[in-house]
Coordinates of C-alpha atoms in Angstrom, one line a residue:
Chain A
M1 CA 73.5 71.4 102.9
N2 CA 71.2 74.4 103.2
K3 CA 72.2 76.9 100.6
R4 CA 70.5 79.8 102.4
L5 CA 72.3 79.1 105.7
I6 CA 75.7 79.0 103.9
Y7 CA 74.8 82.4 102.3
I8 CA 74.0 83.9 105.7
A9 CA 77.3 82.6 107.1
V10 CA 79.2 84.0 104.2
W11 CA 77.5 87.4 104.5
L12 CA 78.2 87.5 108.3
A13 CA 81.9 86.6 107.8
L14 CA 82.2 89.3 105.2
L15 CA 80.4 91.9 107.3
A16 CA 82.2 91.1 110.6
P17 CA 85.4 93.2 109.9
L18 CA 83.3 96.4 109.5
P19 CA 82.1 96.8 113.1
A20 CA 85.4 95.5 114.3
V21 CA 87.3 98.2 112.4
I22 CA 84.9 100.9 113.7
V23 CA 85.0 99.7 117.3
F24 CA 88.8 99.4 117.4
G25 CA 89.1 102.5 115.3
V26 CA 87.2 104.9 117.7
T27 CA 89.2 103.7 120.6
A28 CA 92.6 104.0 118.7
F29 CA 94.9 107.0 119.4
N30 CA 94.7 107.9 115.8
P31 CA 91.1 106.8 114.8
I32 CA 91.1 108.2 111.3
E33 CA 94.4 106.5 110.3
Y34 CA 93.3 103.2 111.9
I35 CA 89.9 103.2 110.1
E36 CA 91.4 104.3 106.8
R37 CA 94.2 101.7 106.8
N38 CA 92.2 98.8 108.0
L39 CA 89.3 99.3 105.6
G40 CA 91.9 99.3 102.8
L41 CA 93.5 96.2 104.2
W42 CA 90.2 94.3 104.4
G43 CA 89.4 95.4 100.8
L44 CA 92.7 93.9 99.7
R45 CA 92.1 90.7 101.7
F46 CA 88.7 90.1 100.2
L47 CA 89.9 90.9 96.7
I48 CA 92.5 88.1 97.3
I49 CA 89.9 85.8 98.7
G50 CA 87.9 86.5 95.5
L51 CA 90.9 85.3 93.5
V52 CA 91.2 82.1 95.7
I53 CA 87.7 80.9 94.9
T54 CA 88.3 79.7 91.3
P55 CA 91.4 77.7 92.0
M56 CA 89.8 76.1 95.0
A57 CA 86.7 75.2 93.0
R58 CA 88.9 73.5 90.4
I59 CA 91.4 71.8 92.7
F60 CA 88.8 70.4 95.0
R61 CA 86.2 69.8 92.3
R62 CA 83.6 72.0 93.9
P63 CA 82.2 74.1 91.1
T64 CA 79.4 75.4 93.3
L65 CA 82.0 77.5 95.2
I66 CA 82.0 79.9 92.2
R67 CA 78.5 80.9 93.4
Y68 CA 80.1 82.9 96.2
R69 CA 82.6 84.8 94.1
R70 CA 80.3 87.6 93.3
T71 CA 79.4 88.2 96.9
V72 CA 83.0 88.2 98.0
G73 CA 83.9 90.6 95.1
L74 CA 81.1 93.0 96.0
F75 CA 82.1 93.0 99.6
A76 CA 85.7 93.7 98.6
F77 CA 84.4 96.6 96.5
T78 CA 82.4 97.9 99.5
Y79 CA 85.5 97.9 101.8
V80 CA 87.6 99.6 99.1
L81 CA 84.8 102.2 98.6
L82 CA 84.6 102.8 102.4
H83 CA 88.5 103.1 102.4
W84 CA 88.2 105.6 99.6
L85 CA 85.5 107.6 101.4
S86 CA 87.5 107.6 104.6
Y87 CA 90.4 109.2 102.7
I88 CA 88.2 111.8 101.1
V89 CA 85.9 112.6 104.1
L90 CA 87.7 111.6 107.3
D91 CA 91.3 112.2 106.3
L92 CA 91.2 115.2 104.1
Y93 CA 87.6 116.4 104.6
F94 CA 86.8 117.2 101.0
D95 CA 90.0 119.3 100.6
W96 CA 89.8 118.8 96.8
P97 CA 92.9 120.8 95.9
V98 CA 95.0 118.6 98.2
I99 CA 93.3 115.5 97.0
L100 CA 93.9 116.3 93.3
K101 CA 97.5 117.1 94.1
D102 CA 97.8 113.8 95.9
I103 CA 96.4 111.9 93.0
Y104 CA 98.6 113.8 90.5
K105 CA 101.9 113.9 92.5
R106 CA 102.0 110.8 94.7
P107 CA 102.4 107.5 92.9
F108 CA 100.9 105.4 95.7
I109 CA 97.7 107.5 95.6
T110 CA 97.6 107.6 91.8
I111 CA 97.8 103.8 91.7
G112 CA 95.3 103.3 94.5
M113 CA 92.9 105.7 92.8
A114 CA 93.3 104.0 89.4
A115 CA 92.6 100.6 91.0
F116 CA 89.5 102.0 92.8
V117 CA 88.1 103.5 89.5
A118 CA 88.8 100.3 87.7
L119 CA 86.8 98.3 90.3
I120 CA 83.7 100.4 89.7
P121 CA 82.7 98.9 86.3
L122 CA 83.2 95.4 87.7
A123 CA 80.9 96.1 90.6
V124 CA 78.3 97.7 88.3
T125 CA 78.3 94.8 85.9
S126 CA 77.9 92.2 88.5
T127 CA 74.1 92.0 88.2
D128 CA 72.6 89.1 86.3
A129 CA 70.8 91.4 83.8
L130 CA 73.9 93.3 82.9
R131 CA 76.0 90.2 82.7
R132 CA 73.5 88.7 80.2
R133 CA 73.4 91.9 78.2
L134 CA 77.1 92.1 77.9
G135 CA 77.5 88.5 76.9
P136 CA 80.0 86.1 78.2
V137 CA 82.9 87.2 76.1
I138 CA 82.8 90.9 76.9
W139 CA 81.9 90.3 80.5
E140 CA 84.9 88.0 81.0
R141 CA 87.2 90.4 79.3
L142 CA 86.1 93.2 81.4
H143 CA 86.4 91.2 84.6
Q144 CA 89.9 90.1 83.8
L145 CA 90.8 93.7 84.9
I146 CA 90.9 92.2 88.3
Y147 CA 94.3 90.7 87.4
L148 CA 95.6 94.2 87.2
I149 CA 93.6 95.7 90.0
V150 CA 94.7 93.4 92.8
P151 CA 98.5 93.8 92.0
A152 CA 97.8 97.6 91.8
G153 CA 96.2 97.4 95.3
L154 CA 99.3 95.6 96.6
V155 CA 101.7 98.2 95.0
H156 CA 99.5 101.0 96.6
Y157 CA 99.9 99.2 100.0
W158 CA 103.7 98.6 99.4
L159 CA 104.5 102.2 98.5
M160 CA 102.7 103.6 101.5
V161 CA 105.1 102.1 104.0
K162 CA 108.4 103.7 105.0
A163 CA 110.2 100.5 105.9
D164 CA 109.3 96.9 106.9
H165 CA 107.5 95.3 104.0
R166 CA 107.0 91.9 105.6
S167 CA 103.2 91.9 105.4
Q168 CA 103.3 93.3 101.8
L169 CA 105.7 90.4 100.9
A170 CA 103.2 87.9 102.4
Y171 CA 100.2 89.3 100.5
G172 CA 102.4 89.6 97.4
S173 CA 103.4 86.0 97.5
I174 CA 99.8 84.9 97.7
I175 CA 98.8 87.1 94.8
I176 CA 101.7 85.8 92.7
A177 CA 100.9 82.2 93.5
L178 CA 97.2 82.8 92.5
L179 CA 98.1 84.5 89.2
A180 CA 100.7 81.8 88.5
W181 CA 98.1 79.1 89.0
R182 CA 95.9 80.8 86.4
I183 CA 98.7 81.1 83.9
T184 CA 99.7 77.4 84.2
D185 CA 96.0 76.4 84.2
K186 CA 95.5 78.3 80.9
A187 CA 98.6 76.8 79.4
Q188 CA 97.5 73.3 80.3
A189 CA 94.0 73.8 79.0
A190 CA 95.5 75.1 75.7
A191 CA 97.8 72.1 75.5
R192 CA 94.8 69.7 76.1
R193 CA 92.9 71.5 73.3
R194 CA 95.8 71.1 70.9
A195 CA 96.2 67.4 71.8
R196 CA 92.5 66.8 71.2
A197 CA 92.6 68.7 67.9
A198 CA 95.7 66.7 66.8
E199 CA 94.0 63.4 67.7
K200 CA 90.8 64.4 65.8
A201 CA 92.9 65.4 62.8
A202 CA 94.8 62.1 62.9
R203 CA 91.5 60.1 63.1
T204 CA 89.9 61.9 60.2
A205 CA 93.1 61.4 58.1
A206 CA 93.0 57.7 58.9
Chain B
M1 CA 107.0 124.2 173.7
L2 CA 109.9 126.1 172.3
I3 CA 109.3 127.4 168.9
R4 CA 112.6 128.4 167.4
H5 CA 112.8 131.3 164.9
A6 CA 114.5 130.9 161.6
A7 CA 117.5 132.9 162.8
D8 CA 118.3 130.2 165.4
L9 CA 118.6 127.6 162.8
S10 CA 122.1 127.1 161.4
E11 CA 123.0 125.5 158.2
N12 CA 123.8 122.3 160.3
D13 CA 120.2 122.0 161.3
V14 CA 119.0 121.7 157.7
T15 CA 118.9 118.2 156.3
D16 CA 121.3 118.0 153.4
Q17 CA 119.3 118.1 150.1
G18 CA 121.1 115.1 148.8
L19 CA 120.2 113.1 151.9
Y20 CA 116.4 113.8 151.8
R21 CA 116.3 113.3 148.1
R22 CA 117.9 109.9 148.6
R23 CA 115.3 109.1 151.3
R24 CA 112.5 110.0 148.8
E25 CA 114.1 107.9 146.2
F26 CA 114.5 105.0 148.6
M27 CA 110.9 105.2 149.6
T28 CA 109.5 105.5 146.0
G29 CA 111.8 102.7 145.0
A30 CA 110.6 100.5 147.8
I31 CA 107.0 101.3 147.1
A32 CA 107.4 100.6 143.4
M33 CA 109.3 97.4 144.0
G34 CA 106.7 96.3 146.6
S35 CA 103.7 96.9 144.3
A36 CA 105.5 95.5 141.3
G37 CA 106.2 92.4 143.3
V38 CA 102.6 92.1 144.4
L39 CA 101.1 92.8 141.0
G40 CA 103.7 90.8 139.1
L41 CA 104.5 93.8 136.9
P42 CA 107.8 93.8 135.1
E43 CA 110.3 95.8 137.1
L44 CA 110.8 98.3 134.3
A45 CA 107.2 99.3 134.0
R46 CA 107.6 101.6 137.0
A47 CA 108.1 105.3 136.3
A48 CA 109.9 107.3 139.0
P49 CA 108.8 110.8 139.7
L50 CA 111.3 113.6 138.8
T51 CA 111.9 116.8 140.6
T52 CA 111.4 119.4 137.9
V53 CA 111.6 123.2 137.5
K54 CA 109.2 125.2 135.3
S55 CA 110.7 126.8 132.3
A56 CA 109.7 129.5 129.9
Y57 CA 109.6 127.0 127.1
T58 CA 105.9 126.2 126.8
V59 CA 103.1 126.5 124.3
D60 CA 99.5 127.4 125.2
E61 CA 98.0 124.4 123.5
T62 CA 96.1 121.4 124.9
L63 CA 98.5 118.6 126.1
T64 CA 98.2 115.3 124.4
P65 CA 97.0 112.8 127.0
K66 CA 99.8 110.7 128.5
D67 CA 98.3 107.4 127.4
A68 CA 98.5 108.6 123.8
V69 CA 102.0 110.0 124.2
S70 CA 103.2 106.6 125.5
G71 CA 100.8 104.4 123.5
Y72 CA 101.2 105.7 119.9
N73 CA 104.9 105.5 119.1
N74 CA 107.4 105.0 116.3
F75 CA 110.2 103.1 117.9
Y76 CA 111.2 100.4 115.3
E77 CA 113.5 98.7 117.8
F78 CA 110.3 97.3 119.3
G79 CA 108.2 96.8 116.1
T80 CA 106.9 98.9 113.3
D81 CA 103.2 99.3 114.3
K82 CA 102.4 102.3 116.5
D83 CA 101.1 100.1 119.4
E84 CA 104.1 97.7 119.3
P85 CA 106.6 99.8 121.3
A86 CA 104.2 100.0 124.3
K87 CA 103.6 96.3 124.1
N88 CA 107.2 95.2 123.5
A89 CA 109.5 97.7 125.2
G90 CA 109.4 95.9 128.6
S91 CA 112.5 94.1 127.6
L92 CA 114.6 97.3 127.7
K93 CA 116.6 97.8 130.9
P94 CA 117.0 101.6 131.4
R95 CA 119.1 101.1 134.6
P96 CA 122.0 101.0 135.0
W97 CA 122.8 103.1 131.9
T98 CA 125.8 104.9 130.7
V99 CA 126.0 107.7 128.1
V100 CA 129.4 108.1 126.5
V101 CA 130.2 111.6 125.3
D102 CA 133.4 111.6 123.2
G103 CA 135.0 112.8 120.0
L104 CA 136.4 116.2 119.4
C105 CA 136.2 117.6 122.9
A106 CA 138.6 118.5 125.7
K107 CA 137.0 116.3 128.3
P108 CA 135.4 113.1 126.9
Q109 CA 133.4 111.4 129.6
R110 CA 131.1 108.5 130.5
F111 CA 128.0 109.6 132.4
D112 CA 125.8 107.5 134.6
I113 CA 122.2 108.3 133.9
D114 CA 121.3 109.0 137.5
A115 CA 124.4 111.2 137.9
L116 CA 123.3 113.2 134.8
I117 CA 119.8 113.7 136.2
K118 CA 121.3 115.0 139.4
R119 CA 123.9 117.2 137.7
F120 CA 121.5 119.3 135.7
P121 CA 118.3 121.0 136.8
I122 CA 115.5 119.0 135.1
E123 CA 113.2 121.5 133.4
E124 CA 109.6 121.0 132.3
R125 CA 109.3 122.0 128.7
I126 CA 106.0 121.8 126.7
Y127 CA 106.9 121.3 123.1
R128 CA 105.0 120.6 119.9
H129 CA 106.0 117.3 118.4
R130 CA 105.6 116.9 114.7
C131 CA 106.1 113.5 113.1
V132 CA 107.2 113.3 109.5
E133 CA 104.1 111.1 108.9
A134 CA 102.0 114.3 109.4
W135 CA 100.6 113.7 112.9
S136 CA 101.5 115.8 115.9
M137 CA 101.2 116.0 119.7
V138 CA 101.9 118.5 122.5
I139 CA 104.2 116.9 125.1
P140 CA 105.4 118.1 128.5
W141 CA 109.0 116.8 128.4
N142 CA 111.4 116.8 131.4
G143 CA 115.0 117.3 130.6
F144 CA 118.0 119.6 130.3
P145 CA 119.5 121.4 127.3
L146 CA 121.9 119.4 125.3
A147 CA 124.2 122.5 125.3
A148 CA 124.7 122.0 129.1
L149 CA 126.1 118.5 128.5
L150 CA 128.2 119.6 125.5
N151 CA 129.6 122.5 127.5
A152 CA 130.7 120.1 130.2
V153 CA 132.9 118.1 127.8
Q154 CA 134.2 121.3 126.0
P155 CA 134.0 120.8 122.2
T156 CA 137.1 121.7 120.4
A157 CA 137.2 124.2 117.5
K158 CA 137.3 121.3 115.0
A159 CA 133.9 119.9 116.1
K160 CA 131.2 120.8 113.6
F161 CA 128.5 118.1 114.1
V162 CA 127.1 116.0 116.9
S163 CA 126.1 112.4 116.3
F164 CA 123.8 110.3 118.5
T165 CA 123.7 106.5 118.7
T166 CA 120.9 104.4 120.2
L167 CA 121.6 101.2 122.1
L168 CA 122.4 98.2 119.9
D169 CA 121.2 95.0 121.7
P170 CA 118.7 92.7 120.0
K171 CA 118.1 91.0 123.3
Q172 CA 116.6 94.1 124.8
M173 CA 115.4 95.5 121.4
P174 CA 113.8 92.6 119.5
G175 CA 113.1 94.8 116.5
Q176 CA 116.8 94.8 115.8
N177 CA 116.5 91.2 114.7
E178 CA 114.9 92.6 111.5
N179 CA 117.0 94.5 109.1
Y180 CA 114.6 97.2 108.0
V181 CA 116.8 99.8 109.6
P182 CA 120.6 99.7 109.5
W183 CA 121.1 99.3 113.3
P184 CA 122.0 100.9 115.6
Y185 CA 119.7 103.9 115.0
R186 CA 121.8 107.0 114.5
E187 CA 121.0 110.7 114.2
G188 CA 122.9 113.9 114.0
L189 CA 122.8 117.7 114.3
R190 CA 125.0 120.5 113.2
L191 CA 126.9 121.8 116.3
D192 CA 125.0 125.1 116.3
E193 CA 121.7 123.3 116.1
A194 CA 122.8 121.1 119.0
M195 CA 123.8 124.2 121.0
N196 CA 120.5 125.9 120.4
P197 CA 118.7 126.4 123.8
L198 CA 115.6 124.6 122.4
T199 CA 117.5 121.3 121.9
L200 CA 116.7 119.1 124.8
L201 CA 117.9 115.8 126.2
A202 CA 114.7 114.4 127.7
V203 CA 114.8 112.0 130.7
G204 CA 111.1 112.1 131.4
L205 CA 107.6 113.3 130.4
Y206 CA 104.6 114.3 132.5
G207 CA 106.9 114.6 135.5
E208 CA 108.1 111.0 135.6
T209 CA 111.1 109.2 134.1
L210 CA 110.6 108.2 130.4
P211 CA 108.5 105.2 129.7
N212 CA 110.7 102.7 127.8
Q213 CA 108.6 103.1 124.6
N214 CA 109.4 106.8 124.6
G215 CA 113.1 106.3 124.6
A216 CA 114.1 105.6 128.2
P217 CA 116.3 106.6 129.9
I218 CA 117.4 109.5 127.7
R219 CA 116.4 110.8 124.3
L220 CA 116.9 113.8 122.1
V221 CA 114.1 116.3 121.4
V222 CA 114.5 118.8 118.6
P223 CA 111.1 120.5 118.4
W224 CA 111.6 122.3 115.1
K225 CA 112.5 119.1 113.3
Y226 CA 110.5 116.0 112.4
G227 CA 110.2 113.6 115.3
F228 CA 112.6 110.9 113.9
K229 CA 115.5 113.3 114.5
G230 CA 115.0 112.7 118.2
A231 CA 117.1 109.6 118.8
K232 CA 115.9 107.4 121.6
S233 CA 117.7 105.4 124.3
I234 CA 121.0 107.1 123.6
V235 CA 124.2 105.4 124.6
K236 CA 126.7 107.6 122.7
I237 CA 127.0 111.3 121.8
S238 CA 130.0 112.2 119.6
L239 CA 131.5 115.5 118.5
V240 CA 132.7 115.1 115.0
E241 CA 134.1 117.1 112.1
N242 CA 131.9 115.8 109.2
Q243 CA 128.2 115.4 108.8
P244 CA 127.4 112.1 110.4
Q245 CA 125.3 109.4 108.8
T246 CA 121.7 109.3 109.9
S247 CA 119.4 106.2 109.8
W248 CA 116.4 107.4 107.8
N249 CA 118.7 109.2 105.4
M250 CA 120.6 105.9 104.9
I251 CA 117.3 104.1 104.2
N252 CA 115.9 106.7 101.8
A253 CA 117.8 109.9 101.2
R254 CA 115.2 111.3 98.8
E255 CA 112.5 111.2 101.5
Y256 CA 114.5 112.0 104.7
G257 CA 117.1 114.7 104.6
F258 CA 119.8 115.3 107.2
Y259 CA 118.1 118.6 108.3
S260 CA 114.5 117.5 108.3
N261 CA 113.3 120.8 109.6
V262 CA 109.5 120.9 109.8
N263 CA 108.5 122.7 106.6
P264 CA 105.0 122.9 105.2
A265 CA 106.4 124.1 101.9
V266 CA 108.5 121.0 101.2
D267 CA 106.3 117.9 100.8
H268 CA 107.4 114.4 101.6
P269 CA 107.5 112.7 98.2
R270 CA 104.5 110.6 99.3
W271 CA 102.4 113.0 101.2
S272 CA 101.8 116.7 101.8
Q273 CA 103.5 118.3 104.8
A274 CA 101.2 121.4 104.7
S275 CA 98.9 120.1 107.4
E276 CA 99.0 117.6 110.3
R277 CA 96.6 115.6 112.4
R278 CA 96.9 116.6 116.0
I279 CA 96.3 113.3 117.9
G280 CA 92.9 113.7 119.5
D281 CA 91.5 116.2 117.0
F282 CA 89.3 115.6 114.0
F283 CA 90.2 118.5 111.7
R284 CA 93.8 118.9 110.5
H285 CA 95.9 121.7 111.7
K286 CA 98.1 123.9 109.4
T287 CA 101.7 122.9 109.9
L288 CA 103.9 125.9 110.9
P289 CA 107.4 126.6 109.5
F290 CA 109.9 125.1 111.9
N291 CA 106.9 123.7 113.8
G292 CA 106.2 127.2 115.2
Y293 CA 109.8 127.7 116.4
A294 CA 111.0 129.9 113.5
D295 CA 111.8 132.9 115.8
Q296 CA 114.3 130.8 117.7
V297 CA 115.9 128.9 114.9
V298 CA 115.5 130.6 111.5
K299 CA 118.8 132.3 112.0
L300 CA 120.6 129.0 111.9
Y301 CA 119.6 128.6 108.2
T302 CA 120.2 132.1 106.7
G303 CA 121.3 131.8 103.1
M304 CA 120.4 128.1 102.9
D305 CA 118.0 126.8 100.3
L306 CA 115.7 124.8 102.5
K307 CA 114.1 123.0 99.5
R308 CA 117.6 121.6 98.7
F309 CA 118.6 121.0 102.3
Y310 CA 115.4 119.4 103.4

């Protein structure tokens, strides 16, 4: 298949929600609330899709899927950044005293802000050059932050709602399943390594 | 042609008000039914015009457009998204409807909604509406003071509070199949708050009967309190001795107090109440103490610590 065509399709799919949010937003009765919430929601969705890629690649034995993970992650970051900007600019219009008080006093904003800040180094270190300079060990360590960031995003979303957490429960179940897959996958890999080591030891002894 | 002077006309010549009103109702009803039949609209979508009188209760601020007032709603009986009540409230049948007024009163009664509308003059009152979620509107309500209804049933000296109960019927209110609110929705006021002339039982807005999503056929409007105090689609009003349970307080007492007076100095635990977004405006407005109605209601709370009784 044509790699370039696939890339274009992925880009278009990742870009599509943005004009949709803006068009539906400006016609909504409360445009600022609509735009702010939906940008955040798309950020969370794409972060989750980013977490789906590795298990998919492994389960369906399609290692080339990993190629799209960075694109998805960077788009997720872009939506989160726009969500953050809509809060700062559209919602509170640079009212820094109120913003700082929000961050300090309100757990859902504290958590959301922390998750946003933690995403920045991941986005910055996504270039090939920086990835090489950091080396695989440090780069992997750093990017494991995503396993804290995505649950933090969900908690941020959960705490924002007064009642009716059905959609949060749905997103939460998906996130738990994806993290659980990684834990069992790691455990299995470790078990395989131990078995191989034991086999090797047995052979050398014999 | 003989032109008679007013003096020649006796009381007998004048068509009885009740009669001509009924003719008007018959005609609007027939027209509405006809057009609903032709267009295939649900029968309930029709709003009937109300005969209203102007009142002194008004604010000199831009009215929120009707499509926003009836398109952006919190009415969890029909779903938790703002646009869901407008989409889903067609299943509510606001006629026939009975409101029971009972409890500690000399004359407990059941009132038919249309009899209520005829019994009290329907006033147009333009009130600010401030949601606990920090958005606001300016709404021309049509209704009568709750005090008028309470006076009709004559509360006894033991009555200290008034409780309001919304219809419980998951067939008409599909949101009640979910348990995020302990149904039925219930609200309450202290008796002196209930008797304050600002406290309104609304039966319409913009000169027509209430759209279902706004709490048809009758709802409470307490303009100096957060919007959720205004119970919608009320079936029962009871005079009671003790402070009644209220739905949002049952869900989360720390966030939603019994009083819930609009107060920019007392934040909701998750957001500031100092400012609000007026639907339709870009910049936030400063929120006023008691939503700008302090003159009329501050005396109700003298000596009370409003940070404690939020």
